[in-house]
C-alpha positions as a LaTeX table, in Angstrom:
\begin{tabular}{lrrr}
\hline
Residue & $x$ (\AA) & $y$ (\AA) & $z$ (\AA) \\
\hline
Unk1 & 240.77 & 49.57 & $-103.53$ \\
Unk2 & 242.56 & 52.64 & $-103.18$ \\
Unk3 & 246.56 & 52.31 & $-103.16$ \\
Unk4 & 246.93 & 55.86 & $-101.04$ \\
Unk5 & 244.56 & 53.88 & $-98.51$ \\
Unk6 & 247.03 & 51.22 & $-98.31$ \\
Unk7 & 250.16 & 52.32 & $-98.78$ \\
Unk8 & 249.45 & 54.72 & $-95.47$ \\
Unk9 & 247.24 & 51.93 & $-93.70$ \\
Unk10 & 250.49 & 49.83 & $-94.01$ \\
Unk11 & 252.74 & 52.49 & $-92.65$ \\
Unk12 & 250.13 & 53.43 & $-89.64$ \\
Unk13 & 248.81 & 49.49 & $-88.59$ \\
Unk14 & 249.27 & 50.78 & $-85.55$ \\
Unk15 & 246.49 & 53.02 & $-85.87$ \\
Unk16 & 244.40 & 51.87 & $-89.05$ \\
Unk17 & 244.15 & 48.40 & $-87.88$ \\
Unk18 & 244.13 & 46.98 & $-91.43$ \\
Unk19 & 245.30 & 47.47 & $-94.79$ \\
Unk20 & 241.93 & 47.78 & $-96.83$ \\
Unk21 & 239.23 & 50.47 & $-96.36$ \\
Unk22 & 235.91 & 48.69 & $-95.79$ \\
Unk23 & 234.07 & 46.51 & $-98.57$ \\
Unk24 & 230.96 & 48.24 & $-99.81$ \\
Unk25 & 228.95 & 45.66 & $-98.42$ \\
Unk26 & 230.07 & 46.24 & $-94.85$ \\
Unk27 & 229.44 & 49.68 & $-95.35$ \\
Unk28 & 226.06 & 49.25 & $-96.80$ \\
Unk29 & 225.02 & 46.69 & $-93.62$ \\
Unk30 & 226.07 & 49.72 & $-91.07$ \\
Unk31 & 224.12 & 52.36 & $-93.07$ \\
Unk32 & 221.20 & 49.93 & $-93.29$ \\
Unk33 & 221.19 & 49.67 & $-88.80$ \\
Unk34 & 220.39 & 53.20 & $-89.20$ \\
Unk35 & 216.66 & 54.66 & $-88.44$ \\
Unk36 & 215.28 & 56.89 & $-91.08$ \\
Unk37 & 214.14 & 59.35 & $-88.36$ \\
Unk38 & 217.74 & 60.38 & $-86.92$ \\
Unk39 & 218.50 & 63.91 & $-87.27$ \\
Unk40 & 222.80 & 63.51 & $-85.97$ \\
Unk41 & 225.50 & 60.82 & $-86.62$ \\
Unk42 & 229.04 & 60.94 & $-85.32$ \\
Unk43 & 232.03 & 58.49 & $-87.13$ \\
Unk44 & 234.65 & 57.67 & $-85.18$ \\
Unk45 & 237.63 & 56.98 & $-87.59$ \\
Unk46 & 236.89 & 57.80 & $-91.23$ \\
Unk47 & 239.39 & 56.63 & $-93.08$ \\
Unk48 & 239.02 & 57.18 & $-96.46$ \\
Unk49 & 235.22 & 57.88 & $-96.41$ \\
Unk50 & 234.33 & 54.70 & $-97.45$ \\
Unk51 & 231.79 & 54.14 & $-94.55$ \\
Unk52 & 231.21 & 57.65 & $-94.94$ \\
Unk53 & 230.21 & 57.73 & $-98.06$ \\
Unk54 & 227.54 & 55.09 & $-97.55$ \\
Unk55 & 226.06 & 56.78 & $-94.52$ \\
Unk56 & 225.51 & 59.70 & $-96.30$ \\
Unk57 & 223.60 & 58.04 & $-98.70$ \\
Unk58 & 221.18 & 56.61 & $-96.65$ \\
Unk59 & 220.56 & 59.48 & $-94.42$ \\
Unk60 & 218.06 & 61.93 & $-95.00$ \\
Unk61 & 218.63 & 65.42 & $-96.33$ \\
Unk62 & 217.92 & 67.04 & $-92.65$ \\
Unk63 & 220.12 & 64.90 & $-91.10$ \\
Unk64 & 224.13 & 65.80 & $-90.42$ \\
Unk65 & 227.25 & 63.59 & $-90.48$ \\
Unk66 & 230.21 & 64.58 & $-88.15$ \\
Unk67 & 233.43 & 62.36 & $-88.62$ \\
Unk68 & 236.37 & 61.86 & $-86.54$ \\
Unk69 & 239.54 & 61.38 & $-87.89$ \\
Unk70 & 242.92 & 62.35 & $-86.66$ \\
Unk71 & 245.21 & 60.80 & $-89.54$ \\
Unk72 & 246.40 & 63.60 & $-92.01$ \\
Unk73 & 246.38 & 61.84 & $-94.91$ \\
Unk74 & 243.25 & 59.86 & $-94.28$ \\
Unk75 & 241.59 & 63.38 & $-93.94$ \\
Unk76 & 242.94 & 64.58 & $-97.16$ \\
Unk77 & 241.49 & 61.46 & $-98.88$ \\
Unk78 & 238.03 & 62.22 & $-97.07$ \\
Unk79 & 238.05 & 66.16 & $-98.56$ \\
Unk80 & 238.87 & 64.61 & $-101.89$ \\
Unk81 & 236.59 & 61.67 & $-102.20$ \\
Unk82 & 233.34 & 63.10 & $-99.86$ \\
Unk83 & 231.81 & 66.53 & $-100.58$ \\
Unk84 & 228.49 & 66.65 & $-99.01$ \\
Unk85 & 226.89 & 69.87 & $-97.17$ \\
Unk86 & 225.80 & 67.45 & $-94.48$ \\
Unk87 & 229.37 & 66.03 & $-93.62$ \\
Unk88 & 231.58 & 68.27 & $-90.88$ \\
Unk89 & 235.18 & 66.75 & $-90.66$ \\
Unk90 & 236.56 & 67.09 & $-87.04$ \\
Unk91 & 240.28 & 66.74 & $-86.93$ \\
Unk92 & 240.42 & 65.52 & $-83.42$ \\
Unk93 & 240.43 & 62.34 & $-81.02$ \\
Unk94 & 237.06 & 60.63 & $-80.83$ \\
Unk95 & 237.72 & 60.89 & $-77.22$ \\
Unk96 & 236.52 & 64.55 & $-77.48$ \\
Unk97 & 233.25 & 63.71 & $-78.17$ \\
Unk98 & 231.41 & 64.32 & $-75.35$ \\
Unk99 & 233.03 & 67.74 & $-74.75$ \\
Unk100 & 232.17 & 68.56 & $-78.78$ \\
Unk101 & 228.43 & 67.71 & $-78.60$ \\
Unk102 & 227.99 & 67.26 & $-74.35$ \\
Unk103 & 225.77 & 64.42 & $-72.42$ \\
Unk104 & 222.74 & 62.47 & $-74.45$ \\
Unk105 & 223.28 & 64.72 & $-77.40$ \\
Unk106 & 223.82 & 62.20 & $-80.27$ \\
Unk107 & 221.36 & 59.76 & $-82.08$ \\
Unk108 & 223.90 & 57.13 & $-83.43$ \\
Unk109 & 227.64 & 56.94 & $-83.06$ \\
Unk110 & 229.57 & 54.66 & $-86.02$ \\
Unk111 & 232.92 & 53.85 & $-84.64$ \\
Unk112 & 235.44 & 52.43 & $-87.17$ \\
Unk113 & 238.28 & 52.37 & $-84.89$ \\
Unk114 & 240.37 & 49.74 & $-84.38$ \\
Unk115 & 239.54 & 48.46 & $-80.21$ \\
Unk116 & 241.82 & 45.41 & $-80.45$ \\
Unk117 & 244.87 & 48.39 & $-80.96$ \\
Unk118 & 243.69 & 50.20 & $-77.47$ \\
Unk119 & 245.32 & 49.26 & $-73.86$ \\
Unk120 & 242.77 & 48.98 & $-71.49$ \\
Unk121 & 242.31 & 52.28 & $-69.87$ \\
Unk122 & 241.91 & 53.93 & $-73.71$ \\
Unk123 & 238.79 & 51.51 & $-74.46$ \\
Unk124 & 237.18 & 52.34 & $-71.03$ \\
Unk125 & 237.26 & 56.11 & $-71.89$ \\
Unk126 & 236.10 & 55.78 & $-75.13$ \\
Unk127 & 233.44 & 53.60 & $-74.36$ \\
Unk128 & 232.59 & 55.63 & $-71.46$ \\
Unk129 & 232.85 & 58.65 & $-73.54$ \\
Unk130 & 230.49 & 56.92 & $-76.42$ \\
Unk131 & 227.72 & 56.43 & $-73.67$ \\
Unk132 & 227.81 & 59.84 & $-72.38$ \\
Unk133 & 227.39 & 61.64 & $-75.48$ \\
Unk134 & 224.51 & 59.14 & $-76.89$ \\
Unk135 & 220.91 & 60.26 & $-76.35$ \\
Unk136 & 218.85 & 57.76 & $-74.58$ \\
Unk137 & 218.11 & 55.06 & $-76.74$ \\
Unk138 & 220.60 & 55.94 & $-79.29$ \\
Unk139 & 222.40 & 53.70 & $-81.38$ \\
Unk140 & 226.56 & 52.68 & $-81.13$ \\
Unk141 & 227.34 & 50.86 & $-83.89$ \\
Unk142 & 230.95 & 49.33 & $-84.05$ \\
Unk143 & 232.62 & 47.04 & $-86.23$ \\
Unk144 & 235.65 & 44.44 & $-85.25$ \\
Unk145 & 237.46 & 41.40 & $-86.67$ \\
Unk146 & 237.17 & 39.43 & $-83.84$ \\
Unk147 & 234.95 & 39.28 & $-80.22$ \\
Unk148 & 238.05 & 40.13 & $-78.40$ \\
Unk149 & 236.58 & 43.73 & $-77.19$ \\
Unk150 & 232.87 & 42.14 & $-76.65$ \\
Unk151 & 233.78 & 42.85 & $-72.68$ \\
Unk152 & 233.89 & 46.58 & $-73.46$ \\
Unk153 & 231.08 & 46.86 & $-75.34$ \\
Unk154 & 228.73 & 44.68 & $-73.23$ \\
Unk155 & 229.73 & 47.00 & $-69.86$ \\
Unk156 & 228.71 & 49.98 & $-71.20$ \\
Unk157 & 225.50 & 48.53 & $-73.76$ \\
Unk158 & 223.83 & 45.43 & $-71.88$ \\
Unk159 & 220.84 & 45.81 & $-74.88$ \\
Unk160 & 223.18 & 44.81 & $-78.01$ \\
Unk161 & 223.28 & 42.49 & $-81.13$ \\
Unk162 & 225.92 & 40.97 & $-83.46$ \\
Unk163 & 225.58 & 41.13 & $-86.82$ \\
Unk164 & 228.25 & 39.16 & $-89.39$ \\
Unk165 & 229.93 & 40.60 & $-92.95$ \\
Unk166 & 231.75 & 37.57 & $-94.90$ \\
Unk167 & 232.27 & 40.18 & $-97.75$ \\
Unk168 & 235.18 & 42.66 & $-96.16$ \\
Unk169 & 238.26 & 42.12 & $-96.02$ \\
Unk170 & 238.48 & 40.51 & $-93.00$ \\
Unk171 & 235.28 & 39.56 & $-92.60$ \\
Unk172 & 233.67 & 41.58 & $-90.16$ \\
Unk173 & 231.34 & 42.07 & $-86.77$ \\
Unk174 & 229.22 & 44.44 & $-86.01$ \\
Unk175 & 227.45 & 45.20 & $-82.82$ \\
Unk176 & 224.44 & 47.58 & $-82.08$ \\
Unk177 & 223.82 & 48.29 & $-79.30$ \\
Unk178 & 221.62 & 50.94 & $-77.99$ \\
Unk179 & 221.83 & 53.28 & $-74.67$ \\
\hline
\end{tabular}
């Protein structure tokens, strides 16, 4: 675990919505929902990279990685700990995302964010935001500690799944769902 992740996720809960970077294993599990045959990912909230890292990983070399992240220190931690021609760090709100890459442009979209943090009105834009910018059929893959936000994400994607991680700390779930 990295202490710079902490001391700063401890400093910004309000924003980080924990105080550990995600396990390996829940990293690994959201890598794995990825097809082999997408060419574009987006991450919403990087953090550290540790997600990142993992996507990258299982992409393939064609593909590109463009990661959201608005939390200065967080994004020196990603140029530090991810260096990867395929990785493009935005420093910007994820709720740009449909004017960075326009309407059914994207082929998955990882959001690490933290929904349980958002009022309302901020999880309706981003979710509406999300859709707009997926292709159809592409994947939104977004992991919570709790089914609190399951509302959201079942308004905009009626075709989704849950998937469980004991290993994170919390534990974690994960929808897919699919445009």
């Amino acid at each position: 675990m990295s202490p710079k992740f902490t001391r700063n996720a401890i400093s910004n809960i309000k924003s980080t919505g924990t105080f550990f970077p995600s396990s390996r294993f829940l990293a690994n599990k959201i890598s794995r929902l990825i097809p082999d045959n997408v060419t574009n990912v987006v991450e919403l909230g990087a953090g550290n990279g540790a997600v990142t890292k993992s996507l990258l990983a299982h992409m393939s070399a064609d593909a590109s990685l463009d990661c959201y992240e608005i939390n200065a220190e967080f994004i020196k931690l990603l140029k530090n700990n991810v260096s990867d021609e395929r990785l493009t760090i935005l420093e910007r709100s994820a709720l740009e995302i449909a004017n960075d890459f326009g309407n059914d442009a994207i082929d998955v979209v990882v959001s690490c964010l933290p929904l349980a943090l958002f009022n309302d009105s901020m999880k309706e834009e981003l979710m509406a935001e999300i859709h707009k910018s997926l292709k159809p059929g592409g994947l939104f893959i977004q992991y919570q500690y709790s089914l609190k936000d399951r509302k959201f994400i079942n308004k905009y994607f009626a075709k989704n799944t849950l998937k469980f991680v004991l290993r994170n700390a919390p534990p974690a779930f994960i929808y897919l769902c699919e445009k």
